[in-house]
Tab-separated table of C-alpha atoms in Angstrom:
chain	number	residue	atom	x	y	z
A	1	TYR	CA	3.783	13.594	1.527
A	2	LEU	CA	2.308	14.113	-1.951
A	3	ALA	CA	4.446	11.433	-3.605
A	4	TYR	CA	3.609	9.002	-0.904
A	5	SER	CA	-0.084	9.648	-1.159
A	6	LEU	CA	0.047	9.227	-4.933
A	7	ILE	CA	1.471	5.753	-4.479
A	8	ILE	CA	0.115	4.414	-1.181
A	9	ILE	CA	-3.563	5.144	-1.762
A	10	PRO	CA	-3.777	3.145	-5.074
A	11	ALA	CA	-1.586	0.511	-3.444
A	12	ILE	CA	-4.118	0.112	-0.666
A	13	VAL	CA	-6.960	-0.116	-3.128
A	14	VAL	CA	-5.174	-2.612	-5.346
A	15	ALA	CA	-4.195	-4.736	-2.361
A	16	LEU	CA	-7.753	-4.762	-1.014
A	17	LEU	CA	-9.228	-5.568	-4.442
A	18	ALA	CA	-6.721	-8.462	-4.900
A	19	PHE	CA	-7.654	-9.745	-1.443
A	20	LEU	CA	-11.345	-9.445	-2.056
A	21	TYR	CA	-11.566	-10.493	-5.672
A	22	GLY	CA	-8.387	-12.567	-6.150
A	23	ASP	CA	-10.503	-15.542	-7.169
A	24	GLN	CA	-11.974	-13.670	-10.092
A	25	ALA	CA	-8.552	-12.362	-11.088
A	26	MET	CA	-7.093	-15.829	-11.035
A	27	ILE	CA	-9.963	-17.260	-13.092
A	28	LEU	CA	-9.560	-14.448	-15.534
A	29	LEU	CA	-5.850	-14.939	-15.906
A	30	TYR	CA	-5.474	-18.713	-15.389
A	31	HIS	CA	-8.930	-20.202	-15.624
A	32	SER	CA	-8.591	-21.536	-12.040
A	33	ALA	CA	-9.086	-19.864	-8.683
A	34	GLY	CA	-6.805	-22.300	-6.828
A	35	SER	CA	-4.213	-19.843	-5.800
A	36	ALA	CA	-6.519	-16.838	-5.146
A	37	ARG	CA	-6.021	-16.861	-1.337
A	38	ILE	CA	-2.288	-16.799	-1.743
A	39	PHE	CA	-2.464	-14.060	-4.365
A	40	GLY	CA	-4.564	-11.953	-2.046
A	41	VAL	CA	-2.136	-12.420	0.860
A	42	LEU	CA	0.828	-11.568	-1.289
A	43	MET	CA	-0.818	-8.430	-2.592
A	44	LEU	CA	-1.160	-7.108	0.966
A	45	GLY	CA	2.581	-6.920	0.893
A	46	PHE	CA	2.234	-4.460	-2.036
A	47	ILE	CA	1.387	-1.800	0.531
A	48	GLY	CA	4.773	-2.302	2.181
A	49	PHE	CA	6.519	-2.462	-1.209
A	50	SER	CA	4.923	0.844	-2.144
A	51	THR	CA	6.144	2.463	1.111
A	52	THR	CA	9.581	1.058	0.413
A	53	TYR	CA	9.622	2.497	-3.048
A	54	ILE	CA	9.249	6.107	-1.656
A	55	PHE	CA	11.168	5.970	1.541
A	56	GLY	CA	13.867	3.516	0.475
A	57	THR	CA	14.653	5.762	-2.524
A	58	LEU	CA	14.780	8.774	-0.110
A	59	LEU	CA	17.132	6.941	2.268
A	60	THR	CA	19.377	5.815	-0.716
A	61	ALA	CA	19.550	9.414	-1.982
A	62	GLN	CA	20.473	10.501	1.511
A	63	GLY	CA	23.352	7.991	1.428
A	64	SER	CA	21.994	6.018	4.390
A	65	MET	CA	23.285	2.671	3.076
A	66	LYS	CA	24.438	1.328	6.497
A	67	ALA	CA	20.929	1.704	7.953
A	68	LEU	CA	19.335	0.217	4.853
A	69	ASN	CA	21.656	-2.767	4.866
A	70	ILE	CA	21.035	-3.422	8.621
A	71	MET	CA	17.296	-3.225	7.988
A	72	ALA	CA	17.650	-5.585	5.005
A	73	VAL	CA	19.560	-8.213	6.903
A	74	SER	CA	17.041	-7.920	9.701
A	75	ALA	CA	14.208	-8.408	7.272
A	76	LEU	CA	15.937	-11.396	5.671
A	77	THR	CA	16.445	-13.009	9.039
A	78	VAL	CA	12.797	-12.453	10.078
A	79	ASN	CA	11.619	-13.725	6.692
A	80	VAL	CA	13.670	-16.906	6.858
A	81	THR	CA	12.641	-17.539	10.451
A	82	MET	CA	8.941	-17.017	9.593
A	83	ASN	CA	9.274	-19.337	6.518
A	84	LEU	CA	10.839	-22.045	8.711
A	85	ILE	CA	7.881	-21.779	11.172
A	86	LEU	CA	5.017	-21.140	8.749
A	87	ILE	CA	5.798	-23.241	5.604
A	88	PRO	CA	5.717	-26.689	7.419
A	89	ARG	CA	2.436	-25.806	8.953
A	90	TYR	CA	0.622	-23.761	6.141
A	91	GLY	CA	2.628	-24.616	3.012
A	92	VAL	CA	2.642	-22.009	0.297
A	93	LEU	CA	0.123	-19.845	2.245
A	94	GLY	CA	2.777	-19.629	5.059
A	95	ALA	CA	5.411	-18.427	2.512
A	96	ALA	CA	2.854	-15.721	1.347
A	97	ILE	CA	2.140	-14.614	4.889
A	98	SER	CA	5.857	-14.434	5.563
A	99	SER	CA	6.484	-12.418	2.413
A	100	ALA	CA	3.663	-9.991	3.018
A	101	ALA	CA	4.685	-9.501	6.700
A	102	THR	CA	8.303	-8.886	5.676
A	103	GLN	CA	7.275	-6.298	2.994
A	104	LEU	CA	4.929	-4.506	5.403
A	105	SER	CA	7.560	-4.432	8.240
A	106	THR	CA	10.318	-3.313	5.699
A	107	GLY	CA	8.104	-0.455	4.548
A	108	LEU	CA	7.384	0.554	8.120
A	109	ALA	CA	11.055	0.361	9.077
A	110	GLN	CA	12.051	2.588	6.159
A	111	LEU	CA	9.392	5.070	7.040
A	112	ILE	CA	10.636	5.282	10.574
A	113	LEU	CA	14.292	5.484	9.338
A	114	SER	CA	13.257	8.394	7.073
A	115	PHE	CA	11.889	10.323	10.052
A	116	ARG	CA	15.059	9.744	12.112
A	117	ILE	CA	17.760	10.022	9.500
A	118	VAL	CA	16.383	12.320	6.850
A	119	LYS	CA	14.632	14.340	9.507
A	120	ILE	CA	11.287	14.393	7.655
A	121	LYS	CA	8.739	16.188	9.855
A	122	PHE	CA	6.220	13.729	11.221
A	123	ASP	CA	2.837	14.961	10.323
A	124	ARG	CA	0.461	13.310	12.779
A	125	LEU	CA	-2.682	14.621	11.093
A	126	TYR	CA	-1.582	13.240	7.714
A	127	PHE	CA	-1.048	9.723	9.163
A	128	ILE	CA	-4.363	9.912	11.074
A	129	LYS	CA	-6.132	10.799	7.816
A	130	LEU	CA	-4.337	8.048	5.931
A	131	THR	CA	-5.147	5.520	8.691
A	132	LEU	CA	-8.855	6.592	8.596
A	133	LEU	CA	-8.897	6.268	4.787
A	134	ALA	CA	-7.430	2.727	5.038
A	135	LEU	CA	-9.928	1.682	7.790
A	136	MET	CA	-12.850	3.115	5.774
A	137	LEU	CA	-11.719	1.154	2.644
A	138	ILE	CA	-11.303	-2.027	4.726
A	139	ILE	CA	-14.809	-1.573	6.155
A	140	SER	CA	-16.150	-0.878	2.647
A	141	ALA	CA	-14.359	-3.978	1.392
A	142	VAL	CA	-15.968	-6.108	4.121
A	143	PHE	CA	-19.430	-4.770	3.196
A	144	LEU	CA	-18.832	-5.353	-0.483
A	145	LYS	CA	-17.845	-8.945	0.244
A	146	ARG	CA	-20.657	-9.489	2.649
A	147	PHE	CA	-23.255	-8.228	0.126
A	148	ASN	CA	-21.687	-10.330	-2.570
A	149	THR	CA	-21.231	-7.563	-5.165
A	150	GLY	CA	-19.704	-8.668	-8.338
A	151	TRP	CA	-15.898	-7.949	-8.812
A	152	LEU	CA	-16.540	-5.224	-11.349
A	153	LYS	CA	-19.132	-3.298	-9.339
A	154	GLY	CA	-17.191	-3.868	-6.161
A	155	SER	CA	-13.931	-2.567	-7.732
A	156	ALA	CA	-15.757	0.524	-9.027
A	157	VAL	CA	-17.325	1.180	-5.629
A	158	LEU	CA	-14.067	0.739	-3.757
A	159	CYS	CA	-12.141	3.016	-6.250
A	160	PHE	CA	-14.871	5.632	-5.959
A	161	ALA	CA	-14.784	5.424	-2.047
A	162	ALA	CA	-10.969	5.800	-2.199
A	163	PHE	CA	-11.247	8.919	-4.409
A	164	ILE	CA	-13.959	10.480	-2.213
A	165	ALA	CA	-11.999	9.761	1.004
A	166	THR	CA	-8.885	11.159	-0.633
A	167	VAL	CA	-10.691	14.398	-1.474
A	168	VAL	CA	-12.471	14.667	1.883
A	169	PHE	CA	-9.309	14.069	3.903
A	170	ASP	CA	-7.264	16.218	1.528
A	171	LEU	CA	-4.601	13.648	1.149
A	172	VAL	CA	-3.840	14.697	-2.420
A	173	PRO	CA	-4.139	18.507	-2.875
A	174	PHE	CA	-5.537	18.441	-6.415
A	175	ARG	CA	-5.055	22.139	-6.833
A	176	LYS	CA	-1.341	21.748	-6.191
A	177	LEU	CA	-1.223	18.886	-8.757
A	178	ARG	CA	-2.762	21.319	-11.320
A	179	SER	CA	-0.071	23.860	-10.588
A	180	LEU	CA	2.685	21.133	-10.901
A	181	GLN	CA	1.275	20.219	-14.271
A	182	SER	CA	2.183	23.604	-15.699
A	183	ASP	CA	5.877	23.004	-14.651
A	184	ILE	CA	6.172	19.815	-16.736
A	185	PRO	CA	7.278	20.586	-20.322
A	186	LEU	CA	5.085	17.859	-21.794
A	187	PHE	CA	1.963	19.684	-20.509
A	188	LYS	CA	3.100	23.234	-21.481
A	189	LYS	CA	1.166	24.829	-24.306
């Protein structure tokens, strides 16, 4: 689960920061905060996309194309249906909700398919720790927003909280990373 931790933890942080401080990001980039809410919702889908990046690659390497194609057609069908329902009512925000929900469900589907097809051992403790980390970061984000910290300070606090939680929950075994570093030719002396 090391590769997944290295991708999903920053993805959760980035998604939360975009959701919290999307208005500042939009002002910085486009001098207008008009689409900040949409940006924040879309970035929640980044968590699903990151999950797909790891487990979709694993399923492809395993040769599970039929399962991936069935999942993709299902996701497309759900996305189009959600768009037909949400866009008339919520406009572009509805499309963003549909996109984020599709990305998250696709990531979850590929995670489940990996357990079933590739026979990855389900590590309950790992997922409990990861869920606790996500909940702690969400609670931290709510407090940061409530106390109206600036985006720079809030981003630093959330990143630091993610790092501390990662260490406390041992989601990234840093000692193992150090030993992997010696196996990479670029880092050899």
